[in-house]
Coordinates of C-alpha atoms and ligand atoms in Angstrom, one line a residue:
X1 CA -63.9 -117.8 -156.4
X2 CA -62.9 -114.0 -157.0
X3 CA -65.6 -111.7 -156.5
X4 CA -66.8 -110.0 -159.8
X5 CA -69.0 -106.9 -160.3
X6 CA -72.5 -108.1 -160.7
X7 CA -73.6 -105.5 -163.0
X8 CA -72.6 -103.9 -166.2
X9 CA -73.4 -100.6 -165.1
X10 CA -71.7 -101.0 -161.4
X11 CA -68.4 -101.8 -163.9
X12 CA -68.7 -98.3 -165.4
X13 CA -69.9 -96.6 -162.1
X14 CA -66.7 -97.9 -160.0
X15 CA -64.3 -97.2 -162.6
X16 CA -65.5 -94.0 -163.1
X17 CA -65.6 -93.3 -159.5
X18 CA -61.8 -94.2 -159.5
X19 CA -61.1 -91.6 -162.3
X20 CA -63.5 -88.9 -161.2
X21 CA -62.1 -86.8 -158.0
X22 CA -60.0 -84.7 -157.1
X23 CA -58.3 -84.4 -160.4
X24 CA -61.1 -83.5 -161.9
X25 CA -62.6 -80.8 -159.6
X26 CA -59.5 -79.4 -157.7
X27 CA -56.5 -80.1 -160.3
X28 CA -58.4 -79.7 -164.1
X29 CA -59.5 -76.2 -163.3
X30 CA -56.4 -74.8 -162.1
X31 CA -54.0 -76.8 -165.0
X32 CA -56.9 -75.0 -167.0
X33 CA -56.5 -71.4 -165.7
X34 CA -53.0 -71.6 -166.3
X35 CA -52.7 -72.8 -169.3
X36 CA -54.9 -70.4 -170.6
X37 CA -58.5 -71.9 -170.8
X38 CA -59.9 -73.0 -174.0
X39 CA -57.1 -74.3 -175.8
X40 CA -55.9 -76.0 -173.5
X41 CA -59.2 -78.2 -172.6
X42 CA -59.4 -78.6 -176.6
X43 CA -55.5 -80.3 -176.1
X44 CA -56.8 -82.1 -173.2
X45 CA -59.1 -83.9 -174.5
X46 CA -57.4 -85.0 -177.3
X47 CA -54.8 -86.2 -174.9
X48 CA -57.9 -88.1 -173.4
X49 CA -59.2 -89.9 -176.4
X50 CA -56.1 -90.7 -178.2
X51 CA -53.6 -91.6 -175.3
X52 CA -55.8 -92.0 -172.3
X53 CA -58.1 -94.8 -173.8
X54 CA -55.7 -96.4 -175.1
X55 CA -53.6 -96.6 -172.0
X56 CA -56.7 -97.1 -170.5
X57 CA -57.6 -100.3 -172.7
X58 CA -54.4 -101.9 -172.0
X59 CA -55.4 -101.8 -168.3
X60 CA -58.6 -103.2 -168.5
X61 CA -57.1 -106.0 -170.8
X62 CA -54.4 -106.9 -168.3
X63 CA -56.6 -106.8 -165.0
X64 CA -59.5 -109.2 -166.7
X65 CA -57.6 -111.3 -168.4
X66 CA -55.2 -112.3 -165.4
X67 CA -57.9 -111.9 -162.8
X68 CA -55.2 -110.7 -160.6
X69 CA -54.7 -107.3 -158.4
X70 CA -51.6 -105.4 -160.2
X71 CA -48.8 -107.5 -159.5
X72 CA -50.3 -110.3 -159.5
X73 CA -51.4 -109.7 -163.1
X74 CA -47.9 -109.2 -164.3
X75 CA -46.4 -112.5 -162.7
X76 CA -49.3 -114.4 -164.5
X77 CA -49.0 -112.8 -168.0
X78 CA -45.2 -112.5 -168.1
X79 CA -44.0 -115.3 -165.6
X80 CA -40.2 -115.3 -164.6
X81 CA -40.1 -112.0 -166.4
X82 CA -39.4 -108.9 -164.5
X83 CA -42.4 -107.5 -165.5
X84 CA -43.8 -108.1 -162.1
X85 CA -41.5 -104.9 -161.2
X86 CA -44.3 -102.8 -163.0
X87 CA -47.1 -104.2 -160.8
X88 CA -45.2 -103.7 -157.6
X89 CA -44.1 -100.3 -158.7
X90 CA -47.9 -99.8 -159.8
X91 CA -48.9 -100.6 -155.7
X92 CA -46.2 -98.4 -154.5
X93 CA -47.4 -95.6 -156.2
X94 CA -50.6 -96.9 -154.4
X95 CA -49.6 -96.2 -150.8
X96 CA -47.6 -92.9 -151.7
X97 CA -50.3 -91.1 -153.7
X98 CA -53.0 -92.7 -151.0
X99 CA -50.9 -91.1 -148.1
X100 CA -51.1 -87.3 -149.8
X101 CA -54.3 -87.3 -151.1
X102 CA -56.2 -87.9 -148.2
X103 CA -55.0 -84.8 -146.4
X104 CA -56.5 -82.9 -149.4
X105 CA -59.9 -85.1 -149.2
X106 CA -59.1 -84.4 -145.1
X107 CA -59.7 -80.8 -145.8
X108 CA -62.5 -81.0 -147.4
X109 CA -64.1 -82.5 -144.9
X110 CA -63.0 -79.7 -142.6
X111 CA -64.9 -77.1 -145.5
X112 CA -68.0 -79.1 -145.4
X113 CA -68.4 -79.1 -141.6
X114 CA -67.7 -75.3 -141.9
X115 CA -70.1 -74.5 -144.5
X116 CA -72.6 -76.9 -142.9
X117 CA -72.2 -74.9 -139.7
X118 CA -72.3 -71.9 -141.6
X119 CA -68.7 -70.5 -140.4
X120 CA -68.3 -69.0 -144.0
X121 CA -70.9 -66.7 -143.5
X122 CA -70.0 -62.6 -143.4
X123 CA -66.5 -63.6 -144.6
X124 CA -64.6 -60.9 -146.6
X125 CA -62.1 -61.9 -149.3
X126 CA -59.1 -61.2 -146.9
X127 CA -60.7 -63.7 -144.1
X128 CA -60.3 -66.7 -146.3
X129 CA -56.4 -67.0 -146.6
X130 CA -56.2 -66.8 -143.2
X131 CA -58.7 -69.6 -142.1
X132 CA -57.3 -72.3 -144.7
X133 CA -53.5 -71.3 -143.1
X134 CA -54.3 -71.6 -139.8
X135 CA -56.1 -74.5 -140.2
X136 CA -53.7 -76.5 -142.8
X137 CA -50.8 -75.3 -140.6
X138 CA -52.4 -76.5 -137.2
X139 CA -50.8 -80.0 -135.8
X140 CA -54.1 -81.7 -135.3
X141 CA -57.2 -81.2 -137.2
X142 CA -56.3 -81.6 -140.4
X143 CA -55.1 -85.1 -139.4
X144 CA -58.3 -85.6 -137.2
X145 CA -59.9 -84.8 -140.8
X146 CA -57.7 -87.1 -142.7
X147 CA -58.0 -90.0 -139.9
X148 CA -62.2 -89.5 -140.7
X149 CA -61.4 -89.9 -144.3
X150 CA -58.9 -93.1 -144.0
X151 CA -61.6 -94.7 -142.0
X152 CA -64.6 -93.4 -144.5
X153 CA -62.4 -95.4 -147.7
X154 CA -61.4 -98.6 -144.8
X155 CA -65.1 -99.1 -144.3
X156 CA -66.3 -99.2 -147.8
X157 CA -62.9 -101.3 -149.1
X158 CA -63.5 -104.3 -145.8
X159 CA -66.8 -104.7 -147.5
X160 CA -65.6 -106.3 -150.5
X161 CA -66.0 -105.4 -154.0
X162 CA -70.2 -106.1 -155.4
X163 CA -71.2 -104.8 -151.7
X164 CA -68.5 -102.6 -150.9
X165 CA -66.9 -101.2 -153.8
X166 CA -69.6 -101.6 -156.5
X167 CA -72.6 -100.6 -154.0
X168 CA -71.3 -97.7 -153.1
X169 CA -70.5 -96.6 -156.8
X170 CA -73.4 -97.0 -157.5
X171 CA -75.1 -94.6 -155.0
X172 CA -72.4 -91.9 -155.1
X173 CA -71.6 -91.5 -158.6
X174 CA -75.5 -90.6 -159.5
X175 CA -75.3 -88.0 -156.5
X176 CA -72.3 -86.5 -157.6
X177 CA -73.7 -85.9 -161.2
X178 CA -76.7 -84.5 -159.8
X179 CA -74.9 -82.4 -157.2
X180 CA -72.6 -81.2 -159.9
X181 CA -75.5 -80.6 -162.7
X182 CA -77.4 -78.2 -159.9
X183 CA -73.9 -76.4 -159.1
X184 CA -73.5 -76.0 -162.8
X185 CA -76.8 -74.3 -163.2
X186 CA -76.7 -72.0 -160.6
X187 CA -72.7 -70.7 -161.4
X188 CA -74.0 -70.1 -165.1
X189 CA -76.6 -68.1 -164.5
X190 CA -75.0 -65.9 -161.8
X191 CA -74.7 -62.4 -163.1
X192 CA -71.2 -61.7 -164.4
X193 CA -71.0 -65.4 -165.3
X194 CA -70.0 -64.6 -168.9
X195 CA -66.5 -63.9 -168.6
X196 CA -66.1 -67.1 -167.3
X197 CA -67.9 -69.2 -170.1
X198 CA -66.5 -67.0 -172.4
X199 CA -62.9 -68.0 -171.1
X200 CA -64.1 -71.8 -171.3
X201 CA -65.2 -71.7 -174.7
X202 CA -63.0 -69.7 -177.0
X203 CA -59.7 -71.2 -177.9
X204 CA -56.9 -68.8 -177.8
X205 CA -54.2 -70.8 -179.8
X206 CA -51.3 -68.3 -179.4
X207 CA -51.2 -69.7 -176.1
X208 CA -50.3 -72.7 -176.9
X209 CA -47.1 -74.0 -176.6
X210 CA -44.7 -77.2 -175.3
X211 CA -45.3 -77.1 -171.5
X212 CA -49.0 -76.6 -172.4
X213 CA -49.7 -79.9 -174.4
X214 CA -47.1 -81.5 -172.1
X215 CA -49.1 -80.3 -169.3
X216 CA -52.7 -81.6 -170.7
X217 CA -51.3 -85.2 -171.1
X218 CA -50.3 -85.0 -167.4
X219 CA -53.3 -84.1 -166.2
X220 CA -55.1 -86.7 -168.7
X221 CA -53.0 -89.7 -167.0
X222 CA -53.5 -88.1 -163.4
X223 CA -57.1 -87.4 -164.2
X224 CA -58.0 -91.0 -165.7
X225 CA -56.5 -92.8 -162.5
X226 CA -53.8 -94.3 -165.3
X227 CA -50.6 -95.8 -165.0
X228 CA -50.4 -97.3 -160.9
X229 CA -52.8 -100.4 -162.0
X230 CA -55.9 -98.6 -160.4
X231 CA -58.3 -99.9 -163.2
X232 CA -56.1 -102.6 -163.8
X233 CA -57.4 -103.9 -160.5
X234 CA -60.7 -103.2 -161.4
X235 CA -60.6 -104.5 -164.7
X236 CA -59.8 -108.0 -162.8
X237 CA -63.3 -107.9 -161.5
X238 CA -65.0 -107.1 -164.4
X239 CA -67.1 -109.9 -165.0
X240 CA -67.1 -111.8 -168.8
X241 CA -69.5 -110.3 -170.6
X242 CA -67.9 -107.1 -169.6
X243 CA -67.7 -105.1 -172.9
X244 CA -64.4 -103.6 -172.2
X245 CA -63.6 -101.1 -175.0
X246 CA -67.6 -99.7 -174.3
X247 CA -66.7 -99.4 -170.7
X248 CA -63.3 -97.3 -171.4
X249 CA -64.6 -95.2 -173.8
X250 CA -67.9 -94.2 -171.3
X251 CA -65.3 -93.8 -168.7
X252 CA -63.4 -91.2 -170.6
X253 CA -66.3 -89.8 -171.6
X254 CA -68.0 -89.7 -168.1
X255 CA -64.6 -88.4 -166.6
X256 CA -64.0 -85.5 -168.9
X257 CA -67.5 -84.4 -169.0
X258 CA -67.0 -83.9 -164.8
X259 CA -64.0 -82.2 -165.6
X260 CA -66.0 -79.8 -168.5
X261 CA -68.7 -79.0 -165.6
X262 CA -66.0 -78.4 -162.8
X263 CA -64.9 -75.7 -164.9
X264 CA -68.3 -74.6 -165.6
X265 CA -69.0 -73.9 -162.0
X266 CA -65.8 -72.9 -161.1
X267 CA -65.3 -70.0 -163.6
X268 CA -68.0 -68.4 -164.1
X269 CA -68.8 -67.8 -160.6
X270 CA -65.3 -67.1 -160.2
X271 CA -65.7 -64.5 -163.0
X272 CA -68.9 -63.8 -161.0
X273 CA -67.2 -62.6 -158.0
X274 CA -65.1 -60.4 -159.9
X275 CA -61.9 -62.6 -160.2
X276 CA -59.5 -61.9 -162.9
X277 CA -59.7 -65.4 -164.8
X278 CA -55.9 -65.7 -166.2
X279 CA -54.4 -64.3 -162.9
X280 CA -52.7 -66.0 -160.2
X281 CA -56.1 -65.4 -158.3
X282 CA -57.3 -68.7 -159.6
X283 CA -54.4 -70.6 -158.4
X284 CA -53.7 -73.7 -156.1
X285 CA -55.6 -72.9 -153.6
X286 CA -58.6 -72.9 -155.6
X287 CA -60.9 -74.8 -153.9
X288 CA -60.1 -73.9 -150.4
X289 CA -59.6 -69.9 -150.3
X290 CA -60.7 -68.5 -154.0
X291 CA -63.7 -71.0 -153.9
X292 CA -65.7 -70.4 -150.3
X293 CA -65.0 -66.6 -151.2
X294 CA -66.8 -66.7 -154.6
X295 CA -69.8 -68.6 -153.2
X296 CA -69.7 -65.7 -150.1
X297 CA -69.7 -62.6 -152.3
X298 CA -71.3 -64.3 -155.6
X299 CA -74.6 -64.2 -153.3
X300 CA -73.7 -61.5 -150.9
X301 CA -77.7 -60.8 -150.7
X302 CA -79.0 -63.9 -150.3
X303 CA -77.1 -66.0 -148.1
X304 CA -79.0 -69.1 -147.8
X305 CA -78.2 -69.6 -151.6
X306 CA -74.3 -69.1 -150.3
X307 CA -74.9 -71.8 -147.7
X308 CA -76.5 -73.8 -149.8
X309 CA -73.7 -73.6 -152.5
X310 CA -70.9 -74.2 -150.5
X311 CA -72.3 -76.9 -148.5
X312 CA -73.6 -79.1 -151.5
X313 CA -69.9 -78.2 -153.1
X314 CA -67.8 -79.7 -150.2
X315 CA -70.0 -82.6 -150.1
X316 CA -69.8 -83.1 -153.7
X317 CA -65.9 -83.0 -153.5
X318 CA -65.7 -85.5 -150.1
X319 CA -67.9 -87.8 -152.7
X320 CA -65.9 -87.9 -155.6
X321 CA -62.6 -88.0 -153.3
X322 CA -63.9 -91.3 -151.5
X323 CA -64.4 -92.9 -154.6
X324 CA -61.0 -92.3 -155.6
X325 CA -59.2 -92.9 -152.3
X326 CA -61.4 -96.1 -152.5
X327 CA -59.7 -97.4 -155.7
X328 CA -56.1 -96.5 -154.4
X329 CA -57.1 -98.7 -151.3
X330 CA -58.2 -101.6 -153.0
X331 CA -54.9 -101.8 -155.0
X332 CA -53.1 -102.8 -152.1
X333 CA -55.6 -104.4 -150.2
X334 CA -56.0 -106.8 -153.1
X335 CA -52.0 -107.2 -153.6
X336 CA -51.5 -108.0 -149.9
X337 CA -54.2 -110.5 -149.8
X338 CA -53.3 -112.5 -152.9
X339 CA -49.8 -112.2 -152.6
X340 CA -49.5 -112.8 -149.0
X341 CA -52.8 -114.4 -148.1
X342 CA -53.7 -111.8 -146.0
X343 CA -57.7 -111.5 -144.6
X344 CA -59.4 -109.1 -146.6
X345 CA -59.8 -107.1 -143.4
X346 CA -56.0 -107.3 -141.8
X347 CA -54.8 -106.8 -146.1
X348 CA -57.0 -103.2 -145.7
X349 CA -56.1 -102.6 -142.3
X350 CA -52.5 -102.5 -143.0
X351 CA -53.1 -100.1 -146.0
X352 CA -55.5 -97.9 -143.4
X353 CA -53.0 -97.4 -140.7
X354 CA -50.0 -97.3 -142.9
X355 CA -51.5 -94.4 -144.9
X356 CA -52.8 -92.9 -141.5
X357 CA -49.3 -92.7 -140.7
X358 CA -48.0 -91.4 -143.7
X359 CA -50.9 -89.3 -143.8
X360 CA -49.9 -87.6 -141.0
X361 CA -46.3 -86.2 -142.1
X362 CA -47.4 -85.6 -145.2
X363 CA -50.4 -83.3 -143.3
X364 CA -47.9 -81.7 -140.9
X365 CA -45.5 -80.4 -143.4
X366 CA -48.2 -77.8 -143.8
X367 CA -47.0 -76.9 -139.7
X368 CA -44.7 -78.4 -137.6
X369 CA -42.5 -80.3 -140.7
X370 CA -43.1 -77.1 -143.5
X371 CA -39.2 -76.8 -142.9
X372 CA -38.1 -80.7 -142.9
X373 CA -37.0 -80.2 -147.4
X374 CA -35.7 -83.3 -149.1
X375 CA -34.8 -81.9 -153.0
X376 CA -36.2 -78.6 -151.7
X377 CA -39.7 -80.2 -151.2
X378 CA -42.0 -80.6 -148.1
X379 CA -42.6 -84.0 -147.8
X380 CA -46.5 -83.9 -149.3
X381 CA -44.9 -81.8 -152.5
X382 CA -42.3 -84.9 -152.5
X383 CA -45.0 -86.9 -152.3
X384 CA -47.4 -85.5 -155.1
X385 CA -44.1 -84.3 -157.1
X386 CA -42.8 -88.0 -157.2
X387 CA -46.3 -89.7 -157.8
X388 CA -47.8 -87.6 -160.4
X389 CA -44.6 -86.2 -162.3
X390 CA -42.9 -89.8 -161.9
X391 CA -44.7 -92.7 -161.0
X392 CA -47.3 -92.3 -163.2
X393 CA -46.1 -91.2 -166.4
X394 CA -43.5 -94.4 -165.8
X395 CA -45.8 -96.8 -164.7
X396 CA -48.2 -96.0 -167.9
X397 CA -45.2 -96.3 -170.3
X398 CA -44.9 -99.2 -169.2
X399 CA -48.1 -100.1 -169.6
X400 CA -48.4 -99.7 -173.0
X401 CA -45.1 -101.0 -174.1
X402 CA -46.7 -104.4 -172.1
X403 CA -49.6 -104.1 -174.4
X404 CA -48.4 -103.5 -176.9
X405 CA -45.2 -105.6 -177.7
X406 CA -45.2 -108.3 -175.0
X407 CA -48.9 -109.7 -175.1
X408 CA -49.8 -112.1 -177.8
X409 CA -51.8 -110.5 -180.5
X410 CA -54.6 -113.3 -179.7
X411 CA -54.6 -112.7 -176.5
X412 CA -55.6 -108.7 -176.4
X413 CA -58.0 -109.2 -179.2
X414 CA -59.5 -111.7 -177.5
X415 CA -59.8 -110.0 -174.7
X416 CA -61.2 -106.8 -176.5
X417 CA -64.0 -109.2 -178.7
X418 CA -64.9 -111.4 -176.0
X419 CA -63.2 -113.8 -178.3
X420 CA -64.7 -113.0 -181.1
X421 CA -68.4 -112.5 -179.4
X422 CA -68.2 -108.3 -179.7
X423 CA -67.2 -107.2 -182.9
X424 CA -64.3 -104.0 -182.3
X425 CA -63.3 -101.6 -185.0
X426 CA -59.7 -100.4 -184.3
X427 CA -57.8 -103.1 -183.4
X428 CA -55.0 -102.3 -185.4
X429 CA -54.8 -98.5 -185.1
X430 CA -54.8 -99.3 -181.1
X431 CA -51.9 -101.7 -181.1
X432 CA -50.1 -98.3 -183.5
X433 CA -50.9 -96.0 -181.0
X434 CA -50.0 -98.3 -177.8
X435 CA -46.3 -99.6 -179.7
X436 CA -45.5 -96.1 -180.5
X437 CA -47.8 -93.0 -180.1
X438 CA -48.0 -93.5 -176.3
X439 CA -44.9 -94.6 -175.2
X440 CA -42.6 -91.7 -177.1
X441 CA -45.7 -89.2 -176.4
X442 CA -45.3 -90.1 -172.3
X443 CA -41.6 -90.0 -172.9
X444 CA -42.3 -86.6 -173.5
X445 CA -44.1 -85.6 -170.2
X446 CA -41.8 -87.7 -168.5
X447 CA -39.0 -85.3 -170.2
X448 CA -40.5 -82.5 -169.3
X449 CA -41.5 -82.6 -166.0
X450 CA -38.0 -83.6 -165.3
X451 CA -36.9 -80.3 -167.0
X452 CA -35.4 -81.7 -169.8
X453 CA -36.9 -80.0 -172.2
Ligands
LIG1 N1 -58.1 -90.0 -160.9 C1 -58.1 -89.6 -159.5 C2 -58.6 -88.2 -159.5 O1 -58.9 -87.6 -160.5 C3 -56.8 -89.7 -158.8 C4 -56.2 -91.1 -158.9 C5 -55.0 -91.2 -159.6 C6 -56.9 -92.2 -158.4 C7 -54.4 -92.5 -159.7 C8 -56.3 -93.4 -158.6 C9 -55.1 -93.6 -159.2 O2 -58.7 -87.6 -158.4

């Protein structure tokens, strides 16, 4: 018997936790910054609603109605087909966006022990650079960081899925809007926050061009955990009842509203502490040198607010990382257990240790391997470059042309109305957008992130 979630709202909670992290806090608000604020969210969540849920939909529909991890799912729906290619290419992308990503959630954990041992404290502006370099760049703590984090996502993933995956969903999600509603309130009404919520809220459209709605579809895929069979795996543990078109849209809406309130800490007390919004000030490294400075000189005369600040932040990010890290996990712990009849716990510990690994280079090409280039490219650039630019926007194509021409009509709508028990409004302008709209409109960032355009 496959373990299903036992609750409606643990459904919602674990796929949200897939699609809420770093993408959300770290990734939205520099895409945002660059791309010149308002507009660009307005674009964004367009991309959201009309591509996203879609693509979204489609995934939901092939994990519950196979019942299968990714690949799995494909060889079932589309047997002796070479469909299953898009399910193995969907836990690839797995391992290879798994083995980056937790260097990033690694150095979080770093910034939490930091601000929890209040290191930050009496920090100038020029301080910062300096301690994020000599820590990224140094050989061993970063990975001691990342190893903490592999273990953090191994422990909850062995578990299982109602008291591993779906348990801890349900307690970290709740924190994480919480933590993120208090770090919202207290970046607004910082003085000098206007700037920044004036930089949020009114659309410049003259800035608005190509790369810019390209860009907002990429982050929209990225941000919503599409394309790599994430929530497809989920989806296969939806239980019946599941109401899966209510469940997408909440997720969207749950996803993009994290996104909205990342911004609204991030800029206004970035605006607070003097930052020039549209500058390369609020660039990459964001989170890890901008950010600690902000909350250091946002509340240079009350510094337990500062320590507060940061501290809660960093947690809030290690949060919303884990249950992220915890949904690229369970895509290959699933596929290596029902593929190859691996134990649960041997499937995950293979996927731990092989990320460790991974982990590891991709962590020290921030030292020791910052010269080792394939295609001019560290190896964690190669890594992000090939996941997010490539794997993704392919693998979600893919998706929807799956969706949309191969599966039988019956079969989707069935899917979608609990045959026939939920009544659902759209039908047809869904199976539009997923034979046409999506495929040509990810064509397009696939173009374009290959420079093509
Ligand atoms: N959506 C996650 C985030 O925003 C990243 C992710 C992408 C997770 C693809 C799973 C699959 O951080």
């Amino acid at each position: 018997m496959r373990e299903n979630f036992g609750s409606k709202l643990g459904a919602v909670l674990a796929a949200a936790g897939s699609a809420v992290g770093l993408g959300n806090i770290w990734r939205f608000p520099i895409e945002t910054g660059r791309n010149g604020g308002a507009a660009f969210i307005l674009i964004y969540i367009g991309c959201i609603f009309l591509i996203g849920l879609p693509v979204m939909l489609s995934e939901f529909v092939i994990g519950r109605s196979s019942q299968a991890n990714t690949a799995g799912a494909y060889r079932k729906l589309a047997p002796g087909t070479q469909w299953k290619w898009v399910g193995r290419l969907g836990v690839f992308t797995g391992f290879v966006i798994m083995s980056y990503y937790v260097v990033v959630a690694g150095w979080t954990i770093q910034y939490a022990w930091l601000a929890l041992t209040n290191q930050f404290a009496g920090k100038t502006a020029e301080d910062f650079p300096v301690i994020f370099s000599q820590f990224a760049s140094n050989p061993w703590q970063p990975i001691v960081c990342l190893v903490i984090f592999v273990w953090l996502t191994h422990y909850v993933v062995v578990k299982g899925v109602t008291r591993g995956i779906e348990r801890w969903s349900k307690v970290l999600m709740p924190m994480l809007f919480i933590l993120v509603m208090g770090l919202v309130i207290g970046a607004v009404s910082m003085p000098g926050a206007k700037d920044g919520i004036t930089f949020l809220l009114q659309p410049d459209f003259s800035k608005v061009n190509g790369p810019v709605v390209l860009n907002a579809m990429g982050q929209a895929f990225y941000s919503l955990s599409l394309g790599m069979g994430a929530l497809c795996t989920y989806a296969s543990y939806f239980n019946r009842q599941t109401n899966l078109a209510r469940t997408a849209l909440n997720v969207c809406v749950i996803d993009t509203v994290i996104a909205l309130m990342a911004g609204f800490i991030i800029f206004p007390a970035a605006s607070a502490a003097g930052y020039h919004l549209q500058s390369g000030d609020i660039g990459a490294s964001l989170l890890f040198i901008t950010l600690p400075n902000v909350f250091q000189q946002a509340f240079a005369h009350l510094p337990l607010l500062s320590y507060v600040f940061s501290l809660l932040f960093y947690l809030l990010v290690i949060l919303a990382a884990l249950t992220s890290t915890i949904s690229l996990h369970e895509v290959v712990t699933s596929y290596m257990t029902e593929e190859f009849g691996f134990r649960r716990s041997r499937a995950a510990l293979v996927e731990t240790v092989t990320c460790m690994l991974l982990g590891c280079i991709c962590s020290l090409s921030f030292g020791p391997l910052q010269h080792l280039k394939l295609a001019g490219m560290t190896i964690f650039d190669l890594f992000d470059w090939t996941s997010s630019n490539l794997l993704l926007p392919i693998g979600g194509m893919f998706i929807s042309i799956f969706v949309g021409w191969y599966l039988k009509r019956e079969l989707v709508r069935g899917e979608l109305t609990n045959n026939g028990t939920l009544r659902v409004r759209g039908l047809r302008v869904l199976i539009f957008i997923l034979r046409f709209v999506a495929p040509l409109a990810i064509l397009g960032i696939f173009l374009n992130q290959l420079h093509l355009f």
